XYZ file of C-alpha atoms in Angstrom:
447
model
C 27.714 25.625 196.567
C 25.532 22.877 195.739
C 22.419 23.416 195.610
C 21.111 21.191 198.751
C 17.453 22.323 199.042
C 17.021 22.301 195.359
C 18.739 19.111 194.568
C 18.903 16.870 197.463
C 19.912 16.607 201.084
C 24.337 16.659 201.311
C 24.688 13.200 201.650
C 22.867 12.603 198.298
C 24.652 15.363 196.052
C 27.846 13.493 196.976
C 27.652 10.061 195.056
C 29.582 9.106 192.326
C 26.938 7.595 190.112
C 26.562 8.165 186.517
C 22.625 8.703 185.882
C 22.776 12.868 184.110
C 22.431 15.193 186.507
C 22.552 13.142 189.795
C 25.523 11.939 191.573
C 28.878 14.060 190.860
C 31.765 12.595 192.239
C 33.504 12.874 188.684
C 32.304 16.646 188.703
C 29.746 16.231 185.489
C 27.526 13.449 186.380
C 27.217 11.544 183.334
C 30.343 9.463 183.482
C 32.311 11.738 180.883
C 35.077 13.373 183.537
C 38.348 11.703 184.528
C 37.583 10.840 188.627
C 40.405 12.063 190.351
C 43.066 12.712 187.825
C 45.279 10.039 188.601
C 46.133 11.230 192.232
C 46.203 7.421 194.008
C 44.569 7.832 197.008
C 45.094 10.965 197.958
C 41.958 12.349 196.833
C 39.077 12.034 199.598
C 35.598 10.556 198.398
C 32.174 12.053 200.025
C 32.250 9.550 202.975
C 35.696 9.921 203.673
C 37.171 13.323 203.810
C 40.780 14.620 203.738
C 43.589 11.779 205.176
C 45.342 14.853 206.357
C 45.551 17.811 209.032
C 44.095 20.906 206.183
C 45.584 23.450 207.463
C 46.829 25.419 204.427
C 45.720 27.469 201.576
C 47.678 29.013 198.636
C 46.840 32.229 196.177
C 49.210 32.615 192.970
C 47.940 35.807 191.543
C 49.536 38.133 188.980
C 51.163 40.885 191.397
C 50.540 41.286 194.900
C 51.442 44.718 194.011
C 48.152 45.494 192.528
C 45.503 45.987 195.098
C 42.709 44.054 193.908
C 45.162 41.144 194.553
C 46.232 42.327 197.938
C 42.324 42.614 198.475
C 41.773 38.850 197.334
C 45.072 37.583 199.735
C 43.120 39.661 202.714
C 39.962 37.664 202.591
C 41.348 34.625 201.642
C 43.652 35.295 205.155
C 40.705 35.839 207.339
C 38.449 32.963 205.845
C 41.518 30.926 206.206
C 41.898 31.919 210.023
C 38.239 31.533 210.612
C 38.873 27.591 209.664
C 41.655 27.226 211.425
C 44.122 27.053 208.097
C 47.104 29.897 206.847
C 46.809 31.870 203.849
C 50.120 32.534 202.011
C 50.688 33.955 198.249
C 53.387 34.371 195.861
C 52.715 36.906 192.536
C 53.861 35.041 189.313
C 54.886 38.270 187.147
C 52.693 36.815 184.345
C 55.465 33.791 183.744
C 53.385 30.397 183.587
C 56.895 28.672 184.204
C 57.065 30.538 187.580
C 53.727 30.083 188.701
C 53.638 26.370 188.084
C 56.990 25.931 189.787
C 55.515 28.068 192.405
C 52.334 26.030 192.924
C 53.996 23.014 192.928
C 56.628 23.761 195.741
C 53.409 25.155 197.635
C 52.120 21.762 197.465
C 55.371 20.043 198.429
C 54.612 22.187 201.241
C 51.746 21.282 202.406
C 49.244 23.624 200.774
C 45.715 21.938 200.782
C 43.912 24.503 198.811
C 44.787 26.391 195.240
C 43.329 29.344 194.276
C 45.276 30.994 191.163
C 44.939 33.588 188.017
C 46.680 32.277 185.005
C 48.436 34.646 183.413
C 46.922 34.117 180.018
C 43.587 31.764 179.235
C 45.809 29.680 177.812
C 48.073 28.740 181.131
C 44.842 27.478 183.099
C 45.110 23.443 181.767
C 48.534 23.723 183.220
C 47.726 24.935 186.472
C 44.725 22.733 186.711
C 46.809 19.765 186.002
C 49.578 20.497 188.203
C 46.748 20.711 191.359
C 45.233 17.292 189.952
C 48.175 15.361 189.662
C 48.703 15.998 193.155
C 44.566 15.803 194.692
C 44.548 19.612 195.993
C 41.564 21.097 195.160
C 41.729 24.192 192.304
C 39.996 26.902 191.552
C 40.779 29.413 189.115
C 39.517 33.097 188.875
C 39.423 35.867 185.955
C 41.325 33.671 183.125
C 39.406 30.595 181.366
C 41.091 28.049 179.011
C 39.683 27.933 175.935
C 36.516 25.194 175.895
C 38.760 23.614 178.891
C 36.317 21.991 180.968
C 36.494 21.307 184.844
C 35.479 17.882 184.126
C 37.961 17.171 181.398
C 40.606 17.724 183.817
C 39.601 15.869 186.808
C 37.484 16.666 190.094
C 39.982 18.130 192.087
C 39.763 21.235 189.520
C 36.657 22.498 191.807
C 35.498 25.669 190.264
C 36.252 27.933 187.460
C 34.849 31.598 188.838
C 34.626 34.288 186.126
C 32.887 37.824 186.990
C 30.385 38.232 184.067
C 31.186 39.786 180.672
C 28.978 40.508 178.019
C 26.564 41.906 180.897
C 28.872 43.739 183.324
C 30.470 45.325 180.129
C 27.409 46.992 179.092
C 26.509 48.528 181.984
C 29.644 51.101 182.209
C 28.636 51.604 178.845
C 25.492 52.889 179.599
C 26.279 55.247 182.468
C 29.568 56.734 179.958
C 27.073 57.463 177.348
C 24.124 59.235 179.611
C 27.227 61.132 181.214
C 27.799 62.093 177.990
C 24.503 63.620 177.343
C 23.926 60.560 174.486
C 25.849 61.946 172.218
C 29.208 62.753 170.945
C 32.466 60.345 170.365
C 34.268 57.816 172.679
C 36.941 55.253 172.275
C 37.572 51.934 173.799
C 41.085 50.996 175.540
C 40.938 47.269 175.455
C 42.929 44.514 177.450
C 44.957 41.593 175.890
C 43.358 40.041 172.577
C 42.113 36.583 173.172
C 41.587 37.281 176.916
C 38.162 36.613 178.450
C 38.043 39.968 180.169
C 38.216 41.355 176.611
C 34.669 40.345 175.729
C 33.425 43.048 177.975
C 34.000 45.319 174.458
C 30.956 42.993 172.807
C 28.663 44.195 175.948
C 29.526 48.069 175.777
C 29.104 47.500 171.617
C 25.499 46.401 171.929
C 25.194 49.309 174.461
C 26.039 51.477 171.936
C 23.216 50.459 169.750
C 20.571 52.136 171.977
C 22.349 55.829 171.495
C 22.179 56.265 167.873
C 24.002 59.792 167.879
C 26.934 57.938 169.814
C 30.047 57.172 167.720
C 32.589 54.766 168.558
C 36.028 56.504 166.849
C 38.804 53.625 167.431
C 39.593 50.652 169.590
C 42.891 49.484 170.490
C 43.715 46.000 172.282
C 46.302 47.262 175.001
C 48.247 43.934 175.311
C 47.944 44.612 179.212
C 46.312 45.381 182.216
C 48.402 48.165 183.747
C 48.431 51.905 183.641
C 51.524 51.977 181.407
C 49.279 50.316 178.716
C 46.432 52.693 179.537
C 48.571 55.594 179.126
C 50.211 54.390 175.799
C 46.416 53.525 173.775
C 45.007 56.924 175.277
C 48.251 58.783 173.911
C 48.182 57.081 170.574
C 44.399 58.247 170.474
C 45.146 61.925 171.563
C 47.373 62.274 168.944
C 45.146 60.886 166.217
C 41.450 62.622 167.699
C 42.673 65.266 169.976
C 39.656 67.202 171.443
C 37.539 64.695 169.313
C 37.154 62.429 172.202
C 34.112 63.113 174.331
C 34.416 59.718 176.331
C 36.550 56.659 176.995
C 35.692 53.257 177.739
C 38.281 51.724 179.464
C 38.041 47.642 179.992
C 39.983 47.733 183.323
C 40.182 50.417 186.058
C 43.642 50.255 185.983
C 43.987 51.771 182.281
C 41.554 54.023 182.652
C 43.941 55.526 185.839
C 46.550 55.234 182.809
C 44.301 56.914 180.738
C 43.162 59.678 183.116
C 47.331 60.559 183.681
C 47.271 61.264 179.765
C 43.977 63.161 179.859
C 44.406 65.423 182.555
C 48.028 66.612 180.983
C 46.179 67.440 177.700
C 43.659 69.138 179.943
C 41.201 67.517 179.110
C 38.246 66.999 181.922
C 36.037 64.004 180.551
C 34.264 60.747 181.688
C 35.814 57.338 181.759
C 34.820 54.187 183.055
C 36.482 51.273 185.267
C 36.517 47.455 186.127
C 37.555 45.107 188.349
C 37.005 46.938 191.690
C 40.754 48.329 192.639
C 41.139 50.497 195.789
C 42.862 53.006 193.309
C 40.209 53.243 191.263
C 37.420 53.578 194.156
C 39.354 56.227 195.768
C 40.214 58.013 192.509
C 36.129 58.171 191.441
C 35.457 59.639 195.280
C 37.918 62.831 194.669
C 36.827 63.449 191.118
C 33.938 64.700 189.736
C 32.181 66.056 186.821
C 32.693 69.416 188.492
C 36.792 68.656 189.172
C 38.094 69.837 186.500
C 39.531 66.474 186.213
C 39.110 63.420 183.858
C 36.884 61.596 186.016
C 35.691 57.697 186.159
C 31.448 57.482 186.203
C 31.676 53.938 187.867
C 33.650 51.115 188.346
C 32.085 47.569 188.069
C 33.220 45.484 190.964
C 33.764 42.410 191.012
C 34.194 41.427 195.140
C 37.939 40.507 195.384
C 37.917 39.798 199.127
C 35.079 37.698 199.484
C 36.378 35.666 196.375
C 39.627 34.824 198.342
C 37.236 33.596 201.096
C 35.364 31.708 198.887
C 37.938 29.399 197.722
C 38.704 28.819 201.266
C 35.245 27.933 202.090
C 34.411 25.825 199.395
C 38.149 24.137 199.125
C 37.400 23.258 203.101
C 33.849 21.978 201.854
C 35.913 19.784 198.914
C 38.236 18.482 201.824
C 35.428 17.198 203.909
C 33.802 15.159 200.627
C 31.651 17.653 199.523
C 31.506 17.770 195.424
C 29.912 20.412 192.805
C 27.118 19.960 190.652
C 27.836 20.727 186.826
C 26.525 24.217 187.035
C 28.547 25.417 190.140
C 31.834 24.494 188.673
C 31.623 27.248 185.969
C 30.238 30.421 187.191
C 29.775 34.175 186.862
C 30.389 36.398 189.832
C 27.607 39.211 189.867
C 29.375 42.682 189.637
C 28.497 45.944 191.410
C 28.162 49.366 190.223
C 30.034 51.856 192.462
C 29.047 55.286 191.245
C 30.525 58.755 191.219
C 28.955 60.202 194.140
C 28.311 62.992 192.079
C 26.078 61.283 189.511
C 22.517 61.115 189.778
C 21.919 57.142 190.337
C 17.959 57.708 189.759
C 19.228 57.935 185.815
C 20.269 54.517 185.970
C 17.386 52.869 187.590
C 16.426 50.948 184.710
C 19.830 49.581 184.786
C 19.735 45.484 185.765
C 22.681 46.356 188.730
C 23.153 46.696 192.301
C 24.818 49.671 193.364
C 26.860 50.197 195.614
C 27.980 54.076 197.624
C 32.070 54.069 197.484
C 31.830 53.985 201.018
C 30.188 50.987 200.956
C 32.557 49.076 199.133
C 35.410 50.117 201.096
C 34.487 48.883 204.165
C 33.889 45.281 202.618
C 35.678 44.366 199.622
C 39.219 46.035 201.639
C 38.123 45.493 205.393
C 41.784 44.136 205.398
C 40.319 41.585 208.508
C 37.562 43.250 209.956
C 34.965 42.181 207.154
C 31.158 41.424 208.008
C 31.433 38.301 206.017
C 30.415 34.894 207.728
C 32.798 32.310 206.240
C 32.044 29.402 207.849
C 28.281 30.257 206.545
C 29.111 29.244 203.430
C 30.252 26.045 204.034
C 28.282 23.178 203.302
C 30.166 21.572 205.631
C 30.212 23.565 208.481
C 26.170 24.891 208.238
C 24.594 21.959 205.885
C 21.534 22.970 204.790
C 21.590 26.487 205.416
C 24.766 27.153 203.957
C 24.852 30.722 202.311
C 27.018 32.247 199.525
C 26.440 36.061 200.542
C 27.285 36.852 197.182
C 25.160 36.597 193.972
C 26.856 33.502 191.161
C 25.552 32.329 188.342
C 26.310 29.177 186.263
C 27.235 29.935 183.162
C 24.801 28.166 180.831
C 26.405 26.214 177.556
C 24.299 28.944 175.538
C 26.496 31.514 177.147
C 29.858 30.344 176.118
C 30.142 32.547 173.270
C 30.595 35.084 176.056
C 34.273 32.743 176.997
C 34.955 33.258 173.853
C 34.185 29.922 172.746
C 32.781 29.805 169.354
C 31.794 26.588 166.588
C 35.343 28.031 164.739
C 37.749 27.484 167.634
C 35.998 24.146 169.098
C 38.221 21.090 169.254
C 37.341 18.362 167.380
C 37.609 15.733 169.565
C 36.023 17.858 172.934
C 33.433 15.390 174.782
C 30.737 17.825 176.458
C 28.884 16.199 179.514
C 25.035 15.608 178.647
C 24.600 17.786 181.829
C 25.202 21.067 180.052
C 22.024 20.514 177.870
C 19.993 19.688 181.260
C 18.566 23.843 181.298
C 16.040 22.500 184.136
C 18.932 21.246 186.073
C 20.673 24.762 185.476
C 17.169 26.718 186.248
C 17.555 24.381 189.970
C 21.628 25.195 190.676
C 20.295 29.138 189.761
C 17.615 29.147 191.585
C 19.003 27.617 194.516
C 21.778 30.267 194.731
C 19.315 32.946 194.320
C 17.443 31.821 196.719
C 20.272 31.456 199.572
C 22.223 34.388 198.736
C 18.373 36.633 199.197
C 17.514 35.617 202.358
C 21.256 35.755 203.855
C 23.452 38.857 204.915
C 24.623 40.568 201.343
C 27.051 42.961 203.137
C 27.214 45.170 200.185
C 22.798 45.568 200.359
């Protein structure tokens, strides 16, 4: 990930000085992180490496039973085998108890990679710690402590990866309300209150603005992810609109399926949108048009589960072999996609700042289930140095962006020690441009 062209060669983004922006070996550059978290000497420096065989990775995602998960476990397996490691996974049910016991007999087992989705923001310092205390590297995808800090936890907590919000929520937005003909009513089913995924309602919101005969009648915080919530906020808004509703905006895919069930029984054929980039969902927005007779989904914004389980195996192997982050690459947004109902005109969304993507398309990447066109070891700083290449588009998320986590001047500890790198924005402009750079002139197997 780091940025090798743009900042140095690998053997000088590596040191563990404290001079701003240079040397990260405590992950922020300026001396405020904690080293290694206390691990002893478990914990390999740039010119030393890993002290054992790395030969194991380790997922701990909600349910294994949703496919976006399975998706995420099917990269992460073929990245894994490409190195010459195992991939193994265990679904926590949304208990934090579980999970941590689960992560920490995956350690006891040898695991020498963590990649894991709290089940609430507030689990991640937990997980984090428990990966610390023992030197594994962590990286943590779709949940985000509130103002926790990589840094403040130690260096082993490699990456926090978050697919964008404000932005990506915005966009569904947009295509809903042209499929709507700019006008008419919609509602929003929202995900848990307080959870970073949430904060894709504030994107859709300002959306909203630019369609003045658009009218947002209710929004309900679903207090979950699945199609059982989906179904119970879209029958609690039947019963209070009826044939009111001309639209819904649905945070997640998975309760706008919910929401669809409820639809189609109250006949009732009209747009919704998706998230998140299930199988379900892609399938779902293939068989179901405007012209169905169905509720059907515009889009879904997809976020690229598989090659984020590869990821974390690349760039875990990278961490084994003394390879360290910049401060801008340990907190970053994952572009999204826009896969469109192959019925809808995509010219009407050309002024849309996307990449689109055919259903097809996605498919045969994001659930290749082992037969992907990804390059893993290409995105290893280790294994290709200086050409290294993500083959994805990330972002760091810039400290003027953390309202977007959520993380407001009301809700900011007291005590919270931010790392002088964060107010660097030429440093940032460097790590962005870097990434840009690399991920244009590789193989983007979605472009």
């Amino acid at each position: 990930m780091v940025g090798t062209s743009a900042i140095g060669a690998l053997a000088g983004c590596t040191g563990n000085g404290g001079n701003g922006n240079g040397g990260n070996g405590n992950g922020n550059g300026n001396g405020n992180g904690n080293g290694n978290g206390g691990n002893g000497d478990t914990t390999p420096t740039p010119e030393e490496g890993y002290d054992r065989e790395i030969d194991k990775v380790f997922m701990s995602p909600d349910s294994l039973e949703i496919d976006l998960w399975r998706a995420f476990l099917n990269g992460m397996k073929e990245a894994a085998q490409d190195f010459g490691m195992t991939a193994d996974a265990q679904d926590h049910g949304g208990q934090l108890s579980q999970q941590i016991s689960q992560i920490e007999g995956a350690i006891t087992s040898g695991a020498d990679i963590i990649a894991a989705t709290a089940p609430s923001d507030s689990g991640v310092r937990s997980l984090a710690e428990t990966a610390v205390s023992n030197g594994v590297p962590f990286f943590e995808y779709w949940s985000m402590g509130k103002w926790l800090l990589p840094s403040s936890v130690g260096e082993e907590f490699v990456q926090y990866q978050i697919p964008e919000t404000f932005h990506a929520g915005a966009i569904p937005a947009k295509v809903l309300f042209e499929e709507m003909g700019g006008e008419g009513n919609y509602v929003m089913i929202l995900g848990p209150e307080g959870h970073i995924g949430s904060y894709r309602q504030q994107g859709a919101l300002a959306a909203a603005e630019e369609y003045p005969d658009i009218n947002l009648l209710d929004q309900i915080y679903s207090g979950g992810w699945t199609r059982r919530h989906g179904r119970e906020v879209m029958s609690s808004f039947i019963s209070n609109y009826g044939d009111d509703i001309d639209g819904v905006y649905a945070n997640n895919g998975t309760l706008g399926l919910g929401a669809a069930s409820v639809l189609s029984e109250n006949d009732m054929a009209i747009p919704f949108t998706g998230f998140d980039g299930a199988l379900s969902n892609i399938e779902y927005l293939q068989n179901n048009g405007p012209d169905s007779g169905e509720p059907y989904q515009v889009q879904e914004q997809a976020a690229p589960p598989f090659w984020q389980g590869g990821w974390a195996v690349a760039k875990g192997w990278d961490w084994l072999h003394g390879w360290r982050p910049e401060t801008p690459e340990r907190m970053m947004w994952v572009r999204t996609l826009t896969v469109l109902n192959p019925e809808l005109d995509q010219s009407k969304f050309s002024d849309l700042e996307t990449r689109f993507a055919t259903p097809e398309e996605y498919l045969s990447v994001a659930y290749s289930d082992g037969h992907s066109p990804y390059d893993w070891k290409a995105m290893s700083v280790h294994e290709s140095g200086d050409d290294w290449d993500p083959q994805h588009e990330l972002v760091p998320i810039r400290q003027s962006e953390w309202n977007q986590l959520q993380w407001t001047e009301d809700n900011r500890p007291n005590n919270l020690d931010i790392p002088d790198a964060y107010d660097d924005e030429e440093f940032f402009d460097q790590i962005e441009e870097d990434y840009r750079r690399r991920n244009e002139n590789g193989d983007n197997p979605y472009l």
